[in-house]
Amino acid sequence: MPAGGGVPGIRRDRAYMSAGSIVLEMAEAARSDLVVPAEDARKRLDQYLAPALNVSRARAQQLISEEKVLVNEAPARASLKLEGGERITVIGPAARPPLRAIAEAIPLEIMYEDDDLAVVNKPAGMMVHAGAGATDDARNLGTLVNALLHHFSTLSGVSGESRPGIVHRLDKETSGLIVVAKNDESHRKLASQFAAREVKKKYIALVHGWVKKESGTVSASVSRDRVRRTRMTTGQSGGREAISHFKVLRRIDSPFGKFTLLEVKIDTGRTHQIRVHLASLGHPVVGDTLYGAPRDLKARRERGKQAIPGAVSLPRNFLHAMELEFAHPHTGARITLSSPLPAELQALLGRLEVPEVP
C-alpha cells in the first residue's frame, strides 16, 4: 500500500467531497456498509460487489462508474484488486428501480391479431424486451415491447411492467414469429401451452459444415457458462432440460465452404437453445460468432480455379422462427402461421448458389 494509506486503484485525480459532506449525503440516502473478508482478497472490486449486493456484475460496474461505491471513503475503479479488510460503502439503493416500458413508434409486421392475442414477425436486431445491463435509456428503447405498446391499446400484465404481453422470447439476432397476449387470461393459457410443450415451433437454420445424419435429436441440458456469462453451455451439470430435433433440408458445397440447411423443432425453449445445441454438434449457426462461427465467410482457393474476390458476412444469425402453431386461448381453435425467410437470408443462400427456400 502506498505511503499515506492510499489504496492502489482508487482514483484521487480530483477532490471528491469532504468527510462532512459524505456523512450528510449518506444520511439522506440508503447506504450499504461492507467489510471485505480475507477470503475475497485478490478479487476485483466489481467481482466481489455483485454477489455481495445480490446484483448483476453490470449493475455493480454501473454503481462504481457513478461513484456510488466508496472504498475506504474514496471512489475506486471496478478493476481494483482487493486485499481484504477494505471498508466499502454503497450510496443509495443497490438494485435498479424497476423499468416501466414506454410506447415507441416502431414499424411492426403483424401476422395475426384478435381481441386476445397477436402474432408478430420480429426482425433480427430487435430485443424482445429491455435488458438488465445497459443504461436506462438504452434499456427502454427500440425493443419489441416498445413497439407493442405503440400498436396495441391493451397488453397482458402477467410478466410485469417492463414486459407487457410477452409470453415467450426470441434472441435479439433471431427473426420470426412470436405470440403476444392482450389480456392476463390469454397470457396464462398460452403460457400453460408452452409449459406443457403443446406449442409447435419450427425454425430454419444454416450451419457450418455438413451434418452427417439426415435427422436427429439433441437432448442436452443447457445452463449459463460459468466463465463466459453471455454464453450458454451443454458442458455443465445441473442445467435445465432442453430438447431439439433437426432435419437436413439441403447440404451445400459452395466456394465459401460447406454448409447444411436445417429444419429445427424444439420441445423446450431455453435461452440460446438451438444455437448452443447445434454448436455442441460442431456445427455453429452461420453468423453466430458467440458460439464459434467466423465473422466472415471467405472463399476457398481451389487449384486450377479462379478465386472469388471478397468475403461474405452476415450481421445476424442465420436462424429464423418460420412456423408457430398453438391453440387459441379463448376458442381452442388451432392457429398455424408461417413467416418467409427474410430477404437477407435469402440473399446469402443466393450467394452460396442455391435456389430460394419457399
C-alpha positions as semicolon CSV with decimal commas, in nm:
position;residue;x (nm);y (nm);z (nm)
1;M;0,000;0,000;0,000
2;P;0,149;0,341;-0,091
3;A;0,258;0,594;0,168
4;G;-0,025;0,792;0,321
5;G;-0,264;0,500;0,341
6;G;-0,382;0,513;-0,019
7;V;-0,533;0,206;-0,184
8;P;-0,397;0,107;-0,529
9;G;-0,657;0,163;-0,800
10;I;-0,850;0,429;-0,610
11;R;-0,896;0,749;-0,808
12;R;-0,758;1,061;-0,641
13;D;-0,725;1,271;-0,958
14;R;-0,978;1,524;-0,827
15;A;-1,125;1,635;-0,498
16;Y;-1,427;1,420;-0,426
17;M;-1,602;1,567;-0,121
18;S;-1,519;1,646;0,236
19;A;-1,579;1,395;0,512
20;G;-1,865;1,612;0,640
21;S;-2,044;1,618;0,305
22;I;-2,001;1,242;0,268
23;V;-2,174;1,189;0,601
24;L;-2,450;1,432;0,504
25;E;-2,519;1,264;0,169
26;M;-2,521;0,919;0,325
27;A;-2,760;1,033;0,593
28;E;-3,000;1,143;0,322
29;A;-2,980;0,826;0,111
30;A;-2,992;0,450;0,159
31;R;-2,649;0,301;0,211
32;S;-2,481;-0,034;0,250
33;D;-2,164;-0,086;0,452
34;L;-1,941;-0,386;0,386
35;V;-1,604;-0,509;0,505
36;V;-1,416;-0,726;0,256
37;P;-1,340;-1,066;0,416
38;A;-0,993;-1,213;0,383
39;E;-1,116;-1,495;0,156
40;D;-1,217;-1,236;-0,106
41;A;-0,868;-1,090;-0,132
42;R;-0,731;-1,070;-0,488
43;K;-1,081;-1,033;-0,635
44;R;-1,172;-0,734;-0,848
45;L;-1,398;-0,482;-0,681
46;D;-1,688;-0,544;-0,923
47;Q;-1,642;-0,920;-0,895
48;Y;-1,673;-0,903;-0,517
49;L;-1,953;-0,647;-0,513
50;A;-2,203;-0,824;-0,742
51;P;-2,275;-1,127;-0,515
52;A;-2,227;-0,921;-0,200
53;L;-2,511;-0,690;-0,307
54;N;-2,708;-0,960;-0,493
55;V;-2,696;-0,761;-0,819
56;S;-2,557;-0,830;-1,165
57;R;-2,194;-0,755;-1,237
58;A;-2,308;-0,494;-1,492
59;R;-2,509;-0,322;-1,218
60;A;-2,208;-0,331;-0,983
61;Q;-1,993;-0,171;-1,254
62;Q;-2,257;0,098;-1,309
63;L;-2,263;0,184;-0,938
64;I;-1,884;0,208;-0,938
65;S;-1,869;0,426;-1,251
66;E;-2,130;0,660;-1,098
67;E;-1,906;0,690;-0,788
68;K;-2,174;0,544;-0,566
69;V;-1,922;0,294;-0,431
70;L;-1,653;0,413;-0,191
71;V;-1,355;0,205;-0,083
72;N;-1,210;0,340;0,240
73;E;-1,414;0,659;0,178
74;A;-1,286;0,721;-0,176
75;P;-1,420;0,628;-0,522
76;A;-1,243;0,340;-0,695
77;R;-1,216;0,162;-1,027
78;A;-1,406;-0,157;-1,100
79;S;-1,072;-0,329;-1,168
80;L;-0,934;-0,254;-0,821
81;K;-0,780;-0,572;-0,674
82;L;-0,896;-0,609;-0,316
83;E;-0,660;-0,705;-0,034
84;G;-0,916;-0,790;0,234
85;G;-1,025;-0,565;0,516
86;E;-1,131;-0,270;0,300
87;R;-1,438;-0,078;0,413
88;I;-1,684;-0,045;0,124
89;T;-1,979;0,192;0,128
90;V;-2,255;0,184;-0,134
91;I;-2,454;0,507;-0,154
92;G;-2,818;0,467;-0,249
93;P;-3,013;0,152;-0,340
94;A;-2,805;-0,129;-0,486
95;A;-3,079;-0,262;-0,712
96;R;-3,206;-0,071;-1,012
97;P;-3,551;0,084;-0,987
98;P;-3,794;-0,129;-1,190
99;L;-3,833;-0,031;-1,552
100;R;-4,165;0,088;-1,686
101;A;-4,178;0,027;-2,061
102;I;-4,283;0,316;-2,283
103;A;-4,451;0,324;-2,624
104;E;-4,235;0,394;-2,929
105;A;-4,348;0,432;-3,291
106;I;-4,156;0,139;-3,441
107;P;-4,291;-0,035;-3,754
108;L;-4,420;-0,383;-3,678
109;E;-4,528;-0,665;-3,909
110;I;-4,843;-0,809;-3,755
111;M;-4,919;-1,157;-3,893
112;Y;-5,239;-1,219;-3,691
113;E;-5,447;-1,023;-3,442
114;D;-5,774;-1,055;-3,249
115;D;-5,907;-0,937;-2,913
116;D;-5,699;-1,189;-2,716
117;L;-5,361;-1,207;-2,886
118;A;-5,138;-1,104;-3,174
119;V;-4,857;-1,277;-3,361
120;V;-4,581;-1,054;-3,492
121;N;-4,283;-1,114;-3,718
122;K;-3,984;-0,989;-3,518
123;P;-3,688;-0,867;-3,724
124;A;-3,332;-0,961;-3,635
125;G;-3,151;-0,696;-3,433
126;M;-3,450;-0,617;-3,209
127;M;-3,454;-0,724;-2,845
128;V;-3,787;-0,859;-2,722
129;H;-3,776;-0,656;-2,402
130;A;-3,539;-0,431;-2,212
131;G;-3,217;-0,588;-2,091
132;A;-3,063;-0,556;-1,747
133;G;-2,713;-0,445;-1,836
134;A;-2,748;-0,115;-2,021
135;T;-2,833;0,239;-1,920
136;D;-3,196;0,326;-1,853
137;D;-3,240;0,498;-2,190
138;A;-3,081;0,216;-2,388
139;R;-3,269;-0,047;-2,191
140;N;-3,603;0,117;-2,254
141;L;-3,595;0,199;-2,626
142;G;-3,602;0,008;-2,954
143;T;-3,742;-0,319;-2,820
144;L;-4,038;-0,524;-2,933
145;V;-4,218;-0,421;-2,614
146;N;-4,182;-0,053;-2,707
147;A;-4,334;-0,128;-3,047
148;L;-4,617;-0,337;-2,897
149;L;-4,718;-0,056;-2,663
150;H;-4,749;0,177;-2,963
151;H;-4,951;-0,063;-3,179
152;F;-5,185;-0,224;-2,922
153;S;-5,411;-0,047;-2,672
154;T;-5,406;-0,333;-2,419
155;L;-5,147;-0,597;-2,330
156;S;-5,129;-0,853;-2,050
157;G;-4,954;-0,758;-1,728
158;V;-4,858;-1,106;-1,607
159;S;-4,489;-1,059;-1,690
160;G;-4,464;-0,720;-1,518
161;E;-4,450;-0,357;-1,626
162;S;-4,129;-0,397;-1,826
163;R;-4,257;-0,696;-2,029
164;P;-4,625;-0,637;-2,111
165;G;-4,773;-0,904;-2,337
166;I;-4,457;-1,115;-2,352
167;V;-4,530;-1,488;-2,329
168;H;-4,208;-1,622;-2,485
169;R;-3,895;-1,477;-2,642
170;L;-3,661;-1,490;-2,939
171;D;-3,293;-1,398;-2,926
172;K;-3,204;-1,049;-3,046
173;E;-3,039;-1,170;-3,368
174;T;-3,308;-1,431;-3,441
175;S;-3,603;-1,330;-3,656
176;G;-3,951;-1,475;-3,686
177;L;-4,284;-1,538;-3,521
178;I;-4,366;-1,452;-3,163
179;V;-4,710;-1,459;-2,996
180;V;-4,820;-1,174;-2,771
181;A;-5,105;-1,179;-2,515
182;K;-5,350;-0,889;-2,488
183;N;-5,503;-0,986;-2,154
184;D;-5,400;-1,182;-1,847
185;E;-5,633;-1,476;-1,905
186;S;-5,497;-1,533;-2,255
187;H;-5,142;-1,493;-2,125
188;R;-5,186;-1,763;-1,862
189;K;-5,347;-2,007;-2,105
190;L;-5,078;-1,950;-2,368
191;A;-4,803;-1,984;-2,106
192;S;-4,962;-2,310;-1,993
193;Q;-4,944;-2,443;-2,351
194;F;-4,574;-2,356;-2,370
195;A;-4,508;-2,521;-2,034
196;A;-4,695;-2,835;-2,143
197;R;-4,499;-2,841;-2,473
198;E;-4,820;-2,812;-2,674
199;V;-4,697;-2,522;-2,888
200;K;-4,527;-2,634;-3,209
201;K;-4,229;-2,423;-3,314
202;K;-4,030;-2,472;-3,633
203;Y;-3,709;-2,289;-3,722
204;I;-3,479;-2,283;-4,021
205;A;-3,104;-2,260;-3,965
206;L;-2,793;-2,261;-4,180
207;V;-2,493;-2,416;-4,007
208;H;-2,128;-2,459;-4,090
209;G;-2,019;-2,797;-4,222
210;W;-2,215;-3,098;-4,340
211;V;-2,431;-3,254;-4,069
212;K;-2,380;-3,629;-4,108
213;K;-2,724;-3,760;-4,009
214;E;-3,032;-3,683;-4,214
215;S;-3,220;-3,618;-3,890
216;G;-3,161;-3,640;-3,521
217;T;-3,239;-3,519;-3,172
218;V;-3,017;-3,327;-2,933
219;S;-3,119;-3,385;-2,573
220;A;-2,869;-3,198;-2,360
221;S;-2,933;-2,975;-2,061
222;V;-2,848;-2,608;-2,100
223;S;-2,701;-2,379;-1,835
224;R;-2,517;-2,048;-1,826
225;D;-2,144;-2,073;-1,886
226;R;-1,966;-2,005;-1,557
227;V;-1,673;-1,835;-1,731
228;R;-1,830;-1,653;-2,027
229;R;-2,154;-1,531;-1,877
230;T;-2,308;-1,420;-2,208
231;R;-2,295;-1,779;-2,334
232;M;-2,495;-2,089;-2,253
233;T;-2,339;-2,435;-2,250
234;T;-2,425;-2,805;-2,257
235;G;-2,098;-2,893;-2,083
236;Q;-2,200;-2,841;-1,721
237;S;-2,410;-3,040;-1,479
238;G;-2,726;-2,904;-1,325
239;G;-2,866;-2,735;-1,636
240;R;-3,228;-2,725;-1,749
241;E;-3,362;-2,996;-1,977
242;A;-3,354;-2,896;-2,345
243;I;-3,462;-3,098;-2,650
244;S;-3,414;-3,003;-3,015
245;H;-3,497;-3,207;-3,326
246;F;-3,331;-3,138;-3,662
247;K;-3,381;-3,250;-4,020
248;V;-3,147;-3,183;-4,312
249;L;-3,309;-2,982;-4,590
250;R;-3,003;-2,937;-4,807
251;R;-2,627;-2,979;-4,797
252;I;-2,435;-2,703;-4,971
253;D;-2,084;-2,721;-5,116
254;S;-2,002;-2,364;-5,207
255;P;-1,688;-2,161;-5,283
256;F;-1,720;-2,032;-4,926
257;G;-1,722;-2,375;-4,765
258;K;-1,967;-2,649;-4,678
259;F;-2,299;-2,574;-4,510
260;T;-2,618;-2,753;-4,408
261;L;-2,964;-2,603;-4,422
262;L;-3,169;-2,745;-4,133
263;E;-3,526;-2,750;-4,015
264;V;-3,529;-2,745;-3,636
265;K;-3,818;-2,815;-3,399
266;I;-3,788;-2,763;-3,026
267;D;-3,978;-2,918;-2,738
268;T;-3,837;-2,673;-2,484
269;G;-3,746;-2,306;-2,508
270;R;-3,422;-2,248;-2,319
271;T;-3,205;-1,943;-2,371
272;H;-2,995;-1,987;-2,691
273;Q;-3,116;-2,348;-2,707
274;I;-3,089;-2,410;-3,082
275;R;-2,765;-2,217;-3,111
276;V;-2,588;-2,398;-2,828
277;H;-2,724;-2,740;-2,929
278;L;-2,605;-2,707;-3,290
279;A;-2,269;-2,568;-3,176
280;S;-2,233;-2,870;-2,945
281;L;-2,253;-3,090;-3,256
282;G;-1,964;-2,896;-3,411
283;H;-2,196;-2,706;-3,647
284;P;-2,244;-2,347;-3,527
285;V;-2,515;-2,135;-3,686
286;V;-2,379;-1,911;-3,962
287;G;-2,322;-1,561;-3,826
288;D;-2,327;-1,675;-3,463
289;T;-1,981;-1,563;-3,354
290;L;-2,073;-1,612;-2,986
291;Y;-2,077;-1,989;-3,045
292;G;-1,778;-2,022;-3,274
293;A;-1,894;-1,918;-3,622
294;P;-1,647;-1,700;-3,817
295;R;-1,738;-1,336;-3,865
296;D;-1,683;-1,356;-4,243
297;L;-1,721;-1,633;-4,499
298;K;-1,407;-1,634;-4,711
299;A;-1,387;-1,803;-5,048
300;R;-1,174;-2,116;-5,069
301;R;-0,885;-2,117;-5,313
302;E;-0,909;-2,427;-5,530
303;R;-0,628;-2,536;-5,760
304;G;-0,694;-2,452;-6,122
305;K;-0,994;-2,230;-6,043
306;Q;-1,017;-1,853;-6,030
307;A;-1,055;-1,720;-5,677
308;I;-1,379;-1,545;-5,591
309;P;-1,298;-1,193;-5,471
310;G;-1,405;-1,062;-5,132
311;A;-1,581;-1,225;-4,841
312;V;-1,941;-1,268;-4,736
313;S;-2,059;-1,151;-4,396
314;L;-2,394;-1,181;-4,221
315;P;-2,460;-0,921;-3,948
316;R;-2,703;-1,156;-3,770
317;N;-2,757;-1,526;-3,701
318;F;-2,896;-1,746;-3,978
319;L;-3,180;-1,860;-3,755
320;H;-3,544;-1,785;-3,829
321;A;-3,863;-1,887;-3,644
322;M;-4,062;-1,979;-3,952
323;E;-4,371;-2,159;-3,814
324;L;-4,579;-2,136;-3,499
325;E;-4,883;-2,347;-3,409
326;F;-5,093;-2,323;-3,093
327;A;-5,450;-2,343;-2,964
328;H;-5,640;-2,016;-2,937
329;P;-5,669;-1,942;-2,563
330;H;-6,037;-1,848;-2,590
331;T;-6,186;-2,062;-2,866
332;G;-5,947;-2,359;-2,862
333;A;-5,914;-2,345;-3,242
334;R;-5,572;-2,433;-3,380
335;I;-5,381;-2,138;-3,524
336;T;-5,094;-2,209;-3,762
337;L;-4,884;-1,926;-3,901
338;S;-4,572;-1,913;-4,113
339;S;-4,315;-1,647;-4,195
340;P;-4,100;-1,647;-4,511
341;L;-3,725;-1,640;-4,486
342;P;-3,608;-1,275;-4,456
343;A;-3,452;-1,112;-4,762
344;E;-3,101;-1,100;-4,615
345;L;-3,105;-1,476;-4,552
346;Q;-3,240;-1,548;-4,899
347;A;-2,964;-1,327;-5,040
348;L;-2,698;-1,523;-4,855
349;L;-2,834;-1,852;-4,988
350;G;-2,829;-1,697;-5,335
351;R;-2,466;-1,602;-5,289
352;L;-2,398;-1,961;-5,193
353;E;-2,558;-2,059;-5,527
354;V;-2,864;-2,245;-5,401
355;P;-3,225;-2,177;-5,502
356;E;-3,461;-1,984;-5,280
357;V;-3,635;-2,155;-4,990
358;P;-4,016;-2,123;-5,016
